[in-house]
Coordinates of C-alpha atoms in Angstrom, one line a residue:
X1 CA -24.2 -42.1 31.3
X2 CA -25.4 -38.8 31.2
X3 CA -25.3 -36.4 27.7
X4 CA -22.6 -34.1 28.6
X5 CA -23.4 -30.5 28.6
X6 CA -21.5 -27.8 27.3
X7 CA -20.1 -24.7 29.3
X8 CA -21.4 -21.6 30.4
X9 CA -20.7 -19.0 28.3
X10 CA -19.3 -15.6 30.1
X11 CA -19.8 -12.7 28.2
X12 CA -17.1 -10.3 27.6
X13 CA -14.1 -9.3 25.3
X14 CA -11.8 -11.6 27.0
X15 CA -13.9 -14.6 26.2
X16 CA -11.5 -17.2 24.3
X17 CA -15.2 -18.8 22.8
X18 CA -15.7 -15.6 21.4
X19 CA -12.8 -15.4 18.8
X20 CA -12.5 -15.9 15.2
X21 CA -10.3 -19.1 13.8
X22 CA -8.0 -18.0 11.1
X23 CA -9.9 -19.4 8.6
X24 CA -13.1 -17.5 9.5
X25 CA -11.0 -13.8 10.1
X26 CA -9.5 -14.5 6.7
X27 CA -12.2 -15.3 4.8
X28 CA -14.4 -11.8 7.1
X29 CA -11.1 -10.0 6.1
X30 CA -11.2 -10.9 2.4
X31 CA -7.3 -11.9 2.7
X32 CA -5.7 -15.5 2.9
X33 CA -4.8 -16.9 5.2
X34 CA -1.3 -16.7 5.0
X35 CA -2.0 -12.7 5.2
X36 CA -3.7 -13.2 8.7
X37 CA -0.7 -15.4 9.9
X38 CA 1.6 -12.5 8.8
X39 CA -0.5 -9.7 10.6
X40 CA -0.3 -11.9 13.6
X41 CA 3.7 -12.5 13.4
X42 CA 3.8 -8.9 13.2
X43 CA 1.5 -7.9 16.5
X44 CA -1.3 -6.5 14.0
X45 CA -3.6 -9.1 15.7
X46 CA -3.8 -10.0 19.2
X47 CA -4.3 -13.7 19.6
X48 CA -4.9 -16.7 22.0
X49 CA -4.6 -20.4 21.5
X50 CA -6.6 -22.8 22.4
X51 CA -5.7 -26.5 22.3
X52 CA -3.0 -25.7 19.5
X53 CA -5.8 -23.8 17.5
X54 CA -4.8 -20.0 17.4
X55 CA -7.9 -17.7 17.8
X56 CA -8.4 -14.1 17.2
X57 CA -11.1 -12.4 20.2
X58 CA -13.9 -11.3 18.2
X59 CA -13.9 -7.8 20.1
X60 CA -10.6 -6.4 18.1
X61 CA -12.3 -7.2 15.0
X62 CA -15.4 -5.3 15.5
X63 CA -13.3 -2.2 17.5
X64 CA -11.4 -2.1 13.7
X65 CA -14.0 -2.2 11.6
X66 CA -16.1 0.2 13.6
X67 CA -13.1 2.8 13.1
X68 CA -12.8 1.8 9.3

């Protein structure tokens, strides 16, 4: 059988490979996680899920700490 390969990435913002898991954005954000999972209940954070795993796009995190 042949090695499988992995997918193309596509660059752009709306790329779901592109994101931060919550343990990563917490840990970038110096919060816990709990804190992330309460910015995302309130709509702080835009996120997507992926196979059950919720993921934060990488490209909101840099806009914010560009303005910051």
């Amino acid at each position: 059988m042949a090695p499988m390969k992995q997918p193309a990435r596509v660059a752009g913002k709306d790329n779901p490979f592109d994101s931060y898991s919550l343990a990563h954005l917490a840990h970038r954000l110096r919060v816990t996680r709990k804190r992330v999972r309460q910015m995302l209940q309130r709509g702080e954070l835009p996120f997507v899920q992926i196979c059950g795993q919720i993921r934060v796009p990488r490209g909101v995190i840099e806009k914010q700490s560009e303005n910051d």
